[in-house]
Backbone as JSON, one array per atom type, in Angstrom:
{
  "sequence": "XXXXXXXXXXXXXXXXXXXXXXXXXXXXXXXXXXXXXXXXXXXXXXXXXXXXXXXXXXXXXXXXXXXXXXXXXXXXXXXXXXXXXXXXXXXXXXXXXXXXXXXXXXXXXXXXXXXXXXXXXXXXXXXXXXXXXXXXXXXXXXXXXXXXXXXXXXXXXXXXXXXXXXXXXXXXXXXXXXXXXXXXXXXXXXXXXXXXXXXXXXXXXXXXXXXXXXXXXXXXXXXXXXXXXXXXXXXXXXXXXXXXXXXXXXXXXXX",
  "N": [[-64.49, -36.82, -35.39], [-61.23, -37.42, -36.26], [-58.49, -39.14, -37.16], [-54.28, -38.83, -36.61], [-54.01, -38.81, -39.27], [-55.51, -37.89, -40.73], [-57.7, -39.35, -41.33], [-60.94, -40.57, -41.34], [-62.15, -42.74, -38.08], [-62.58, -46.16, -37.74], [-65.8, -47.74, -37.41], [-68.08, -47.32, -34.86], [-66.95, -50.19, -32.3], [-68.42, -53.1, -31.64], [-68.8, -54.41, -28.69], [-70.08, -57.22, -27.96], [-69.29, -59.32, -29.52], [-66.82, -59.65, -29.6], [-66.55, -60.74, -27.03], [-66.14, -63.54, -25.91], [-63.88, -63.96, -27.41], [-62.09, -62.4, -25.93], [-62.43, -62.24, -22.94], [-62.73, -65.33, -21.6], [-60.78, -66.91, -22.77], [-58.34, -65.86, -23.13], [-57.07, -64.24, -25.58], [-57.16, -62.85, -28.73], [-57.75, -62.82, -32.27], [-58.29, -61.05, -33.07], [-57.64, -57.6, -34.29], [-56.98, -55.95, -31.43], [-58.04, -52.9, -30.24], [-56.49, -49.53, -28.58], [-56.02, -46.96, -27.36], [-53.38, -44.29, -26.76], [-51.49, -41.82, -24.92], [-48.77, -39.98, -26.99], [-46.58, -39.72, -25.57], [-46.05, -41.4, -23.72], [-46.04, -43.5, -25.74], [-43.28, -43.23, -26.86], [-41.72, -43.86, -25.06], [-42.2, -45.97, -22.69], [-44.36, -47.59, -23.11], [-44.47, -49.37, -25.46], [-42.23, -51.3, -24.98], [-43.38, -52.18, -21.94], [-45.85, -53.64, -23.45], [-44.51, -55.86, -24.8], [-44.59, -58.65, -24.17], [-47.01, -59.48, -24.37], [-47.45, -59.0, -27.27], [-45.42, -60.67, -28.07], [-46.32, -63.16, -27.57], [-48.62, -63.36, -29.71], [-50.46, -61.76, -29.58], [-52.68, -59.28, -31.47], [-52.4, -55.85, -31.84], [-53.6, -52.57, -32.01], [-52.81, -49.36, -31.97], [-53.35, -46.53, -31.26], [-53.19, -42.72, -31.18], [-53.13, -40.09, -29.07], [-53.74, -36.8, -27.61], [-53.1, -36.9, -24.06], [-54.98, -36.19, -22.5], [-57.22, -36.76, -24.29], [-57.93, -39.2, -25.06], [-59.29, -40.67, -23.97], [-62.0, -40.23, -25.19], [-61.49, -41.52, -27.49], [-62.51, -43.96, -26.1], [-64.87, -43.79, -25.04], [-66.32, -43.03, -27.32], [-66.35, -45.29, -28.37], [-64.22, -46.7, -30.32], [-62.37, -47.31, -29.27], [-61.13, -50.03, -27.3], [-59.58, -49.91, -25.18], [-57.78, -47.04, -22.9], [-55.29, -44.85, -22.51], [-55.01, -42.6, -20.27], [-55.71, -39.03, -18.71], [-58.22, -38.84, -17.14], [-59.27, -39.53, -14.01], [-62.02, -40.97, -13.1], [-63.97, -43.4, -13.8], [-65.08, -44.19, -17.02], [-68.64, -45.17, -18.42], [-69.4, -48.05, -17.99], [-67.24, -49.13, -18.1], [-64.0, -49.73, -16.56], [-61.19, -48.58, -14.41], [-58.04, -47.71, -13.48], [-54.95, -46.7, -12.04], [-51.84, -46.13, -13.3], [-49.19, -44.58, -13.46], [-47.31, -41.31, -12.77], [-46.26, -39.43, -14.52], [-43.53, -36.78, -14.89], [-43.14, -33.51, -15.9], [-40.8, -31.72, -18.06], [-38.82, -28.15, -18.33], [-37.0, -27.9, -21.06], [-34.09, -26.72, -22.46], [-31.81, -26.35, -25.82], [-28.17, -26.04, -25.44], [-27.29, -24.29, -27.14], [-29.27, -22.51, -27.99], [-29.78, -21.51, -26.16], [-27.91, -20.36, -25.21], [-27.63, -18.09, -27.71], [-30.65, -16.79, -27.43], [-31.62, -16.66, -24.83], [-29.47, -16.02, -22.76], [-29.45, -14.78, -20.34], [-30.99, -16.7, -18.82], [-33.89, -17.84, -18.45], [-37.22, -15.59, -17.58], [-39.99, -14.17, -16.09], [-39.73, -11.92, -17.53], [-39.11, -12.88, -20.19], [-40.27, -14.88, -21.29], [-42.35, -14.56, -22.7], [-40.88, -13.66, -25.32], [-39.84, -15.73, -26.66], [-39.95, -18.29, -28.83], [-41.89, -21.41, -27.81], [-41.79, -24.8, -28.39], [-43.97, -27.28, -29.26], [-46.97, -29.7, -28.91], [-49.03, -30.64, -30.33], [-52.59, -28.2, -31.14], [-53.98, -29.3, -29.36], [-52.2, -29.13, -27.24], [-51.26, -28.23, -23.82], [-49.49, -27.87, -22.0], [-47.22, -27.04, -21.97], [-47.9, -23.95, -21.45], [-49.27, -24.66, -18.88], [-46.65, -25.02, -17.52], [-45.25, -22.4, -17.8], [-46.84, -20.98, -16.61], [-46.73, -22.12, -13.4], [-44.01, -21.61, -12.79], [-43.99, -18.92, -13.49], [-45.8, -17.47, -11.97], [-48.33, -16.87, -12.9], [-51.25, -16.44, -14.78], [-53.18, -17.88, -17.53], [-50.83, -17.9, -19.87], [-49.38, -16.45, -22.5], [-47.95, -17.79, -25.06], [-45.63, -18.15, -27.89], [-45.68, -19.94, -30.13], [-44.07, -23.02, -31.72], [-45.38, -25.87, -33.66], [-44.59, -29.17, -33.28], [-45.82, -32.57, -34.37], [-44.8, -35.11, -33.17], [-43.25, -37.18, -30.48], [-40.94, -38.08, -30.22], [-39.6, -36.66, -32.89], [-39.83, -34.44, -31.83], [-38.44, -33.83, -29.51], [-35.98, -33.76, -31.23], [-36.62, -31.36, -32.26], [-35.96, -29.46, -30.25], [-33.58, -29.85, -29.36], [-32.49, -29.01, -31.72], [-32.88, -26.28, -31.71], [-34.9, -25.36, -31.93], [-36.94, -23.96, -29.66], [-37.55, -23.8, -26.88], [-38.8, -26.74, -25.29], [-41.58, -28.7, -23.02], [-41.25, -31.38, -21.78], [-41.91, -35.11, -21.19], [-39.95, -36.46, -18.85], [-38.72, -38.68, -18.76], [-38.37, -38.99, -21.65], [-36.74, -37.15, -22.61], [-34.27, -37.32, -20.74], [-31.95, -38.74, -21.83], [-31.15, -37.08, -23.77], [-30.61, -35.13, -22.35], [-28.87, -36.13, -20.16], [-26.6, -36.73, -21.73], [-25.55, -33.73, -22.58], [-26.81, -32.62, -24.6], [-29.72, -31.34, -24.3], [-30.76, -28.45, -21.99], [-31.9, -28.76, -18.79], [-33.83, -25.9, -17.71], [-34.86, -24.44, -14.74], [-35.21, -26.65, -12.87], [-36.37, -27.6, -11.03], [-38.92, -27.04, -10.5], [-41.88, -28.28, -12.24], [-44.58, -30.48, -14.17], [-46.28, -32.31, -12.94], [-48.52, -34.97, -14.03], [-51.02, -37.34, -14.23], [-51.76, -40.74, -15.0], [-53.85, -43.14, -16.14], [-55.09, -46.19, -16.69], [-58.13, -47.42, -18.82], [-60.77, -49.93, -19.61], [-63.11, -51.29, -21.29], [-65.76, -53.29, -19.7], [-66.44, -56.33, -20.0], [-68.48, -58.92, -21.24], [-69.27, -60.48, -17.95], [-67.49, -59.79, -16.61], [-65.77, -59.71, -13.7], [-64.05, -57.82, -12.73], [-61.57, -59.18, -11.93], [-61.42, -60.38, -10.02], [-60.55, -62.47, -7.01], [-60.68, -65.77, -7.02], [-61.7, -66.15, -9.44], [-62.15, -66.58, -13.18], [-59.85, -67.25, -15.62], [-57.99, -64.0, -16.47], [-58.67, -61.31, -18.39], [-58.3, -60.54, -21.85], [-58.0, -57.92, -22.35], [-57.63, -57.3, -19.27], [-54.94, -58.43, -19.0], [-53.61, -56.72, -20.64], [-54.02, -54.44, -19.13], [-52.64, -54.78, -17.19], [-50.07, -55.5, -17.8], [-49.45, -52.93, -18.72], [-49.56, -51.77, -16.46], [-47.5, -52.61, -14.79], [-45.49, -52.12, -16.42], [-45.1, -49.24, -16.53], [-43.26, -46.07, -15.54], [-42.07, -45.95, -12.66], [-41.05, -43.9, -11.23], [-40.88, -40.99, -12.11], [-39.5, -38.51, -12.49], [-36.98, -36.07, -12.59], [-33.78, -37.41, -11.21], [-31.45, -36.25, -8.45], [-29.09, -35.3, -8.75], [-29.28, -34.07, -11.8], [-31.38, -32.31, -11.32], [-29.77, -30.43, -9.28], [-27.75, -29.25, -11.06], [-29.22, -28.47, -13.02], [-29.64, -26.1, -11.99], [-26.97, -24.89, -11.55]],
  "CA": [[-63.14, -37.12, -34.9], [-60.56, -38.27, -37.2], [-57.14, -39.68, -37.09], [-53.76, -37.9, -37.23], [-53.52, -38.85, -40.33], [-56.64, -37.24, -41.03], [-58.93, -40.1, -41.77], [-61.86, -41.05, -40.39], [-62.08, -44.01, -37.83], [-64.04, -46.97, -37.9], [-67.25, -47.64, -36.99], [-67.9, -47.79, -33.12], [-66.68, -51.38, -31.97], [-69.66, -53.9, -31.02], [-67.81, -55.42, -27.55], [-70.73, -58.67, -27.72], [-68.97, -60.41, -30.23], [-65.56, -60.11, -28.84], [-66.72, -61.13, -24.92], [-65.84, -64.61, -25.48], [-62.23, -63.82, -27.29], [-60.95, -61.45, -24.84], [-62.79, -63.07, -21.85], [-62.09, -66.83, -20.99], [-59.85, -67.56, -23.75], [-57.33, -64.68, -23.26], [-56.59, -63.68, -26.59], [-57.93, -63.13, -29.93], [-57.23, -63.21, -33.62], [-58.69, -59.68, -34.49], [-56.68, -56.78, -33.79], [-57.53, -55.03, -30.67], [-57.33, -51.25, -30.09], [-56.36, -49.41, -27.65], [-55.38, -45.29, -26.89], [-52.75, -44.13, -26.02], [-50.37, -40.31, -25.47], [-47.43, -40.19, -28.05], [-45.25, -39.42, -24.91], [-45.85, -43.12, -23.52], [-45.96, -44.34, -26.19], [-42.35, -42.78, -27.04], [-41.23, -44.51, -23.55], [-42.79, -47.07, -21.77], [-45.61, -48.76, -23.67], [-44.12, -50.46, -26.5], [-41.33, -52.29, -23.77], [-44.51, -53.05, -21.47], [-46.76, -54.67, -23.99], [-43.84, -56.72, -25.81], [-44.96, -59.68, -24.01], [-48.06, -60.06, -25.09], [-46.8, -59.44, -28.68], [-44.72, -62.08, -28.47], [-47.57, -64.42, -27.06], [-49.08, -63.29, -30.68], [-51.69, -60.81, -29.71], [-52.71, -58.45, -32.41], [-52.89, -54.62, -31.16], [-54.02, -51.93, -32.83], [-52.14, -48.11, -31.43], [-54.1, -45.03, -31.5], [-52.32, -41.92, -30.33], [-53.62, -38.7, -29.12], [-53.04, -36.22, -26.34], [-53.42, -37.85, -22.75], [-56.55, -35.66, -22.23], [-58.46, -36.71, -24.97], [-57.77, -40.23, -26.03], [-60.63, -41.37, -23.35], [-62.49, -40.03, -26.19], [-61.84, -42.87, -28.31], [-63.02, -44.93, -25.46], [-66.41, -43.45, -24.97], [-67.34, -43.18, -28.6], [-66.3, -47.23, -29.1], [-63.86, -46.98, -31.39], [-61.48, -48.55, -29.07], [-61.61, -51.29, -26.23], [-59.07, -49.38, -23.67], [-56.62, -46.52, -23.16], [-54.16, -44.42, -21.0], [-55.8, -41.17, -20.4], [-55.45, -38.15, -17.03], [-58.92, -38.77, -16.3], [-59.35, -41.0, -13.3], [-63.14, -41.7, -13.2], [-64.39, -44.55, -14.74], [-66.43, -43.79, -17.74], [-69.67, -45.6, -18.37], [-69.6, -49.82, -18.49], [-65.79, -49.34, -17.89], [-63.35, -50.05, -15.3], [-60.1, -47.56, -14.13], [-57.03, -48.25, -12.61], [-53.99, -45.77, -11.95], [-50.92, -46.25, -13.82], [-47.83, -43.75, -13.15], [-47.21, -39.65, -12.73], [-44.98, -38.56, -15.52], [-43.5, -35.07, -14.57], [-42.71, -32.92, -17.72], [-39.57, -30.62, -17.88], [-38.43, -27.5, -19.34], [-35.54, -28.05, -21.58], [-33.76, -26.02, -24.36], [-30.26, -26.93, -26.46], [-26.89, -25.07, -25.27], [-26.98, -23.09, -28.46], [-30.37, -21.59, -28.27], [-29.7, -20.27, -24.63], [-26.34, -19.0, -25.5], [-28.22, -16.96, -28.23], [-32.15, -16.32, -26.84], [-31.4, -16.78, -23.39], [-27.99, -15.76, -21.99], [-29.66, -14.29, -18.71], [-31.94, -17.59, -18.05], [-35.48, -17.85, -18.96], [-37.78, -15.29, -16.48], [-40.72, -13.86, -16.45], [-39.57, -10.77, -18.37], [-38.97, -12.8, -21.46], [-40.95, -15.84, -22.05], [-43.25, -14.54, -24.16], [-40.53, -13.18, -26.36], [-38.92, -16.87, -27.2], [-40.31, -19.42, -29.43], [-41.65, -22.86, -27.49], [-42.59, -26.3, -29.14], [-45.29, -27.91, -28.46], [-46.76, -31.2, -29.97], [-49.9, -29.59, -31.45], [-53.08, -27.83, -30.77], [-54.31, -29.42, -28.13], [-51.17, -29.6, -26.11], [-51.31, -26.89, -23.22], [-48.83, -28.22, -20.78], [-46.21, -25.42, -21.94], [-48.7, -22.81, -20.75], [-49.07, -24.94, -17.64], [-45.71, -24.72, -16.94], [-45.04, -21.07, -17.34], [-48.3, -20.67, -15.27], [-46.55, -22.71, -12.5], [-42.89, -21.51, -12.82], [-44.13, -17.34, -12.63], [-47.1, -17.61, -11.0], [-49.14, -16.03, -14.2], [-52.52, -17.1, -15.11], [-53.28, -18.24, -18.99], [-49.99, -16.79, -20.48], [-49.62, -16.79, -24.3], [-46.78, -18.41, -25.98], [-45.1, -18.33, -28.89], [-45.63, -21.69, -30.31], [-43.9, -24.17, -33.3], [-45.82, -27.18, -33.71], [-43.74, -30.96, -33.89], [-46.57, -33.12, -33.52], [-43.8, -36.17, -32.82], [-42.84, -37.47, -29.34], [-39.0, -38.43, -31.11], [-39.18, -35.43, -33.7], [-39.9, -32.44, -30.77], [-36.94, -33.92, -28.56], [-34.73, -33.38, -32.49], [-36.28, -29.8, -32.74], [-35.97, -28.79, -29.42], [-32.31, -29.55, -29.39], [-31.83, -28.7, -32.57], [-32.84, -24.91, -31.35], [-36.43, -23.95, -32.58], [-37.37, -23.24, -29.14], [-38.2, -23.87, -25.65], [-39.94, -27.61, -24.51], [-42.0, -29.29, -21.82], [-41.47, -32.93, -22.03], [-41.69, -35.91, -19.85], [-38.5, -36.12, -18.19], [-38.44, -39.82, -19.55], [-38.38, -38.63, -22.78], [-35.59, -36.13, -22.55], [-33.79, -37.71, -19.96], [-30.61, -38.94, -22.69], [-30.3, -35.83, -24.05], [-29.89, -34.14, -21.12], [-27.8, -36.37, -19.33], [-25.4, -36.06, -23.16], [-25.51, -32.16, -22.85], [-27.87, -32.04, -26.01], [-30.04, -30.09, -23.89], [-30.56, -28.04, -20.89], [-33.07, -28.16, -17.86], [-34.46, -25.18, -16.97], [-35.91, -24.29, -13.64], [-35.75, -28.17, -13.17], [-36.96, -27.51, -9.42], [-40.7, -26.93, -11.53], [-42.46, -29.72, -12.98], [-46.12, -30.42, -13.95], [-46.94, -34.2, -12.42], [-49.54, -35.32, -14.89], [-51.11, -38.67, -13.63], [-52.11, -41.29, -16.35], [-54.99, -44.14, -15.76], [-55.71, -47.56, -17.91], [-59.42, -47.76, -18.75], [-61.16, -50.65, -20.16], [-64.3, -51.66, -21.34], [-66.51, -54.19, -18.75], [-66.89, -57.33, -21.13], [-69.92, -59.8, -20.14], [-68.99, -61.67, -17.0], [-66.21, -59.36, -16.39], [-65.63, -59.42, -12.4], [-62.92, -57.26, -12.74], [-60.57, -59.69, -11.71], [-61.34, -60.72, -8.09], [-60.09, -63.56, -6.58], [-61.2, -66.76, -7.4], [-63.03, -65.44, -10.66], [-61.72, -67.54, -14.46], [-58.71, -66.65, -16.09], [-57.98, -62.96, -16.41], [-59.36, -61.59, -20.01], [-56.81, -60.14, -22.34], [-58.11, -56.58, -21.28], [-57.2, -57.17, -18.12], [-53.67, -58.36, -19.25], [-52.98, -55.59, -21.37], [-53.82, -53.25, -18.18], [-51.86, -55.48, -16.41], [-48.81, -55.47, -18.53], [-49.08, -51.32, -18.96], [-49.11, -51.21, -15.02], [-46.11, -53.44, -14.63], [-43.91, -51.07, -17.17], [-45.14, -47.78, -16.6], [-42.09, -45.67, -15.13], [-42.12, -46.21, -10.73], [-40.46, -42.68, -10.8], [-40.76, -40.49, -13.95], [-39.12, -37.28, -11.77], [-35.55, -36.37, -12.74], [-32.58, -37.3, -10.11], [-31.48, -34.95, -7.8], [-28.15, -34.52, -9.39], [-29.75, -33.49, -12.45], [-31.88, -30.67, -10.71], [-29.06, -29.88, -9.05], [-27.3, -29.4, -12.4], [-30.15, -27.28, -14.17], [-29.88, -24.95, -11.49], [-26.01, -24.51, -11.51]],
  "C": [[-62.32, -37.76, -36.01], [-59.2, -38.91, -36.28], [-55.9, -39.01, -37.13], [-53.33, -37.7, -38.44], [-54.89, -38.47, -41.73], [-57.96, -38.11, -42.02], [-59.79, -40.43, -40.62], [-61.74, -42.21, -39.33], [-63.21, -44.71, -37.87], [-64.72, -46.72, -36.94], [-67.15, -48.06, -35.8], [-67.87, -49.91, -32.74], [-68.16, -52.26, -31.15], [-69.11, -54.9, -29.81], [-68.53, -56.91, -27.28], [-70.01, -59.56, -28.51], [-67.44, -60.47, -29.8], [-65.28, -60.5, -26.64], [-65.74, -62.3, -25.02], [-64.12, -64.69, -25.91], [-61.71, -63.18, -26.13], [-61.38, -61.96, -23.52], [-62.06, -64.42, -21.72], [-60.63, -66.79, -21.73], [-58.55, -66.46, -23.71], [-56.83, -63.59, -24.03], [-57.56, -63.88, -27.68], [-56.9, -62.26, -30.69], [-57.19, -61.89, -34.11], [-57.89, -58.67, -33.55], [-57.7, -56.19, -32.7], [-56.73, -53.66, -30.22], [-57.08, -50.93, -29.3], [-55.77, -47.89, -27.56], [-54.52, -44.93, -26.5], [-51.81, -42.79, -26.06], [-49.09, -40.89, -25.83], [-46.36, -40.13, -26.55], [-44.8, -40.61, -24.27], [-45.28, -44.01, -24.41], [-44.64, -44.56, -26.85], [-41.31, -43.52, -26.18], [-41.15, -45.39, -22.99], [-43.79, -47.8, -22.5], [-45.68, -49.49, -24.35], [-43.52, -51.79, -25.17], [-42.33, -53.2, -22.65], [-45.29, -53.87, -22.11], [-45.75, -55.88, -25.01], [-44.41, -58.29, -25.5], [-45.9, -60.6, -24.45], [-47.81, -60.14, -26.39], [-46.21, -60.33, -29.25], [-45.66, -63.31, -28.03], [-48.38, -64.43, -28.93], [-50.51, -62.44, -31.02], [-51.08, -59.63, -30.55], [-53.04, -56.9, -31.26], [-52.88, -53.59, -32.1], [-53.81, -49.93, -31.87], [-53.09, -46.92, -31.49], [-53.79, -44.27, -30.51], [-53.45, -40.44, -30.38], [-53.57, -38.3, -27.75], [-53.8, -36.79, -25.14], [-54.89, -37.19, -22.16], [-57.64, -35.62, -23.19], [-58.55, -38.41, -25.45], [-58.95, -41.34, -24.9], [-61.7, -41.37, -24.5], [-62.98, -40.65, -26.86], [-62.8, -43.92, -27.44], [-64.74, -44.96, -25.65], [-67.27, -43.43, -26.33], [-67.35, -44.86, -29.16], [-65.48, -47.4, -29.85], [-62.73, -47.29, -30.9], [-61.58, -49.52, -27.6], [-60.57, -50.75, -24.81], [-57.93, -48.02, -24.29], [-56.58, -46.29, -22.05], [-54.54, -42.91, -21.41], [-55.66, -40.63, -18.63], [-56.5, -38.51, -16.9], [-59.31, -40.56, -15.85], [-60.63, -41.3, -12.99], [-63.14, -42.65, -14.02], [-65.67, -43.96, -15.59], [-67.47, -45.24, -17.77], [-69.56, -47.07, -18.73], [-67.94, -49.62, -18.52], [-65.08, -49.28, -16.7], [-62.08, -48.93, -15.37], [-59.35, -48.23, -13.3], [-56.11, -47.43, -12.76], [-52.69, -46.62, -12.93], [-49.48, -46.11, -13.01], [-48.17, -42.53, -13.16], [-46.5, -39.44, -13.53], [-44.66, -36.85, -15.41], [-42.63, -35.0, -15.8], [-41.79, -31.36, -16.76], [-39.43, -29.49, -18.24], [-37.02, -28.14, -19.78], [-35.06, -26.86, -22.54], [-31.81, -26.33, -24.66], [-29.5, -25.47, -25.11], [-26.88, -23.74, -26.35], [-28.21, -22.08, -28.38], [-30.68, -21.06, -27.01], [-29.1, -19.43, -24.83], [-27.07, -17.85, -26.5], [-29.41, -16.13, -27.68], [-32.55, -15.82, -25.47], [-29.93, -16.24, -22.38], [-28.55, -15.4, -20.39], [-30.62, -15.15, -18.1], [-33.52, -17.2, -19.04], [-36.75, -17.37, -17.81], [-38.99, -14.72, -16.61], [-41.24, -12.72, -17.29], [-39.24, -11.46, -19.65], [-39.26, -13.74, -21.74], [-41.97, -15.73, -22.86], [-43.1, -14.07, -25.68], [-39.93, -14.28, -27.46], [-40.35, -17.96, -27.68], [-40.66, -21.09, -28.04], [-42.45, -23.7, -28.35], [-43.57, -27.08, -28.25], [-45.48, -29.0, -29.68], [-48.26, -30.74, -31.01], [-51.01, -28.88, -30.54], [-53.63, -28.01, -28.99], [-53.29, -29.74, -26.36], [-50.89, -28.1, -25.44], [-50.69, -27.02, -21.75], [-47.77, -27.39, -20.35], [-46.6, -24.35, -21.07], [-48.39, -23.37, -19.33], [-47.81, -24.22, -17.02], [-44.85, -23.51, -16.86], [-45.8, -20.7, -16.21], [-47.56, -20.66, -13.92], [-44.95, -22.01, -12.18], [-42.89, -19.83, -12.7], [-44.7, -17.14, -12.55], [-47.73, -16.61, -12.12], [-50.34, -17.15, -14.44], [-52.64, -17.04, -16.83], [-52.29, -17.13, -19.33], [-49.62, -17.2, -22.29], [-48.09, -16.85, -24.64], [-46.74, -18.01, -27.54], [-44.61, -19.6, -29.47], [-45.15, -22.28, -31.96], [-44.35, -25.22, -32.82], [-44.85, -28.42, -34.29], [-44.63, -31.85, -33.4], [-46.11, -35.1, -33.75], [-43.26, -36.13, -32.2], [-41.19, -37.41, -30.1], [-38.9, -37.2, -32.07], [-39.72, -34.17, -32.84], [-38.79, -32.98, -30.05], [-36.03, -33.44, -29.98], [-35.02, -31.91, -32.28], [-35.93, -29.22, -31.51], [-34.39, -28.92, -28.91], [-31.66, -29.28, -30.73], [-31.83, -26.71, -33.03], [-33.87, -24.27, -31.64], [-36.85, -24.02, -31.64], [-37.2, -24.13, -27.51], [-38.8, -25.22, -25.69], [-39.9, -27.94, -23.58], [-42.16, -30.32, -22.54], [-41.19, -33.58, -20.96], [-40.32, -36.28, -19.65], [-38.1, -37.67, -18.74], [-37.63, -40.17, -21.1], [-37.07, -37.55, -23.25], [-34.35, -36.21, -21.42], [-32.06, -38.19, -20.76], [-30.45, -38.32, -22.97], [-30.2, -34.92, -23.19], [-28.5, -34.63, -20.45], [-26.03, -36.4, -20.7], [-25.24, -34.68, -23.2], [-26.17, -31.5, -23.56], [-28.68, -30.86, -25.38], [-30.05, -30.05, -22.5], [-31.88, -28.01, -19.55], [-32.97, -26.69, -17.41], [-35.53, -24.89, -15.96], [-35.72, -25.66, -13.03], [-36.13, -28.38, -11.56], [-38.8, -27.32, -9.73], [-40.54, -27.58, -12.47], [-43.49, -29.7, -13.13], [-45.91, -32.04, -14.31], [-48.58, -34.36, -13.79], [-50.1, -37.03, -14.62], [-51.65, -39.44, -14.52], [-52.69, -42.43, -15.67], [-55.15, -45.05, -17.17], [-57.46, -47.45, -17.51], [-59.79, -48.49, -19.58], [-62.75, -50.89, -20.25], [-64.79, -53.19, -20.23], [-66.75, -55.12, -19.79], [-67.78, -57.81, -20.12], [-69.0, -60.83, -19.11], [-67.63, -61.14, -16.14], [-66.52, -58.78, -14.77], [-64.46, -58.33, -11.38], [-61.37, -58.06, -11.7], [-60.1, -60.41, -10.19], [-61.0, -62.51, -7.73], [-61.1, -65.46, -6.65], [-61.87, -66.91, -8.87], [-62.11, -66.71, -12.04], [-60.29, -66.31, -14.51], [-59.12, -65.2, -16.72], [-58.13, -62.49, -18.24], [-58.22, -60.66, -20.72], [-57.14, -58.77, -22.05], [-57.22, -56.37, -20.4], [-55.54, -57.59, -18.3], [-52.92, -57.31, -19.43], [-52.64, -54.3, -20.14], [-52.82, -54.08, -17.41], [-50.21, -55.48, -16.7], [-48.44, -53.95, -18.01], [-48.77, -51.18, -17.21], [-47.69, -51.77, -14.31], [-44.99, -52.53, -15.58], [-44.44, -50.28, -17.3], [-44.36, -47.43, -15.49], [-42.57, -45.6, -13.87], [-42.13, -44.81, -10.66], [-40.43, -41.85, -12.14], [-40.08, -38.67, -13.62], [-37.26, -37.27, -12.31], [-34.76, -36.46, -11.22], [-32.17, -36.36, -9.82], [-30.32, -34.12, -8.31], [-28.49, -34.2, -10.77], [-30.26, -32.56, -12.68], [-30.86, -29.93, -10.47], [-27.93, -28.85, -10.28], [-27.93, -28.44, -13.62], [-29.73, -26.55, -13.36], [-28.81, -24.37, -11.48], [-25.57, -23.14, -12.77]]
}
């Protein structure tokens, strides 16, 4: 596994020697890691964890697509993330988050040229869409879902940047599915356009943490809550209530 910056990561994390920081005491000195998808982290996850930042906890970001960044969890090489799957992996705890529903969009300019008659099932496999990289297959989804087609093959440019695929995708290289969070200002500015915006793919996102020693997961009466449990605590307090666009907005793609 590497990094996207194509280095290796460290060595799997030993969670005995950080029980007693992140347990009783709340906080600690050494950076702690944590997983998380670029599209959160584009959104909602900085604004949720500011608090603790400003308390003076160290954190340590690691991004990768929302269906793999459990990944990190399970091999050790970080102490929690925000990942679709809602089991609890092994000596770890789960807790739900938010739903983020993802859009189609595309600029004014690259309808008026590519598109003039809408986007249907006679010509999405002739137009360019963006995507964030390999492992991102939410596009597909959402053709899948929008003309009832099973694995349909795209025509894909890679921007693998939450903030630089909203630039290309109004700046006309193609077609995206993004969380409606995320594309929500340049729509409501005209930058770009919903399409379909009556079809959505709900994607549901979960905090998982490692079980430190003594860790009761937080039940009533138990010691002060361990910075783990903060951090999930924070992310569930500012992850978006509603991540669906407004109705006059739908209304609005469809006009």
């Amino acid at each position: 596994l590497k990094t996207s910056s194509g280095e290796h990561p460290q060595q799997p994390i030993e969670p005995s020697h950080l029980d007693r920081e992140l347990g009783e005491q709340g906080r600690t000195h050494e950076r702690v890691p944590i997983a998380v998808n670029a599209d959160s982290l584009a959104t909602w996850v900085l604004p949720a964890l500011q608090p603790l930042v400003d308390e003076g906890v160290s954190l340590e970001l690691v991004v990768d697509d929302q269906d793999f960044t459990h990944e990190w969890l399970r091999q050790g090489q970080v102490l929690g993330c925000v990942t679709t799957l809602d089991e609890a992996l092994r000596a770890c705890r789960v807790s739900p988050l938010c739903v983020m529903h993802y859009v189609a969009v595309a600029s004014p300019a690259f309808l008026a040229r590519h598109l003039s008659g809408g986007l249907h099932r006679g010509n999405f496999a002739q137009v360019p869409f963006v995507v964030f990289n390999r492992k991102d297959d939410v596009q597909a989804q959402w053709v899948a879902k929008a003309f009832g087609l099973r694995q349909p093959r795209l025509i894909q440019r890679h921007v693998p940047s939450a903030e630089a695929y909203v630039r290309a995708v109004a700046s006309g290289w193609g077609v995206g599915v993004a969380a409606w969070p995320l594309v929500r200002e340049a729509v409501e500015q005209g930058a770009l356009r919903l399409l379909h915006p009556q079809v959505s793919i709900e994607i549901a996102l979960h905090w998982h943490q490692w079980k430190l020693l003594g860790d009761d997961g937080g039940t009533a009466g138990s010691a002060r809550p361990s910075l783990l449990d903060r951090i999930g605590a924070a992310l569930a307090q500012g992850a978006p209530r509603d991540g669906r666009p407004p109705a006059e907005a739908v209304q609005a793609g469809r006009a």
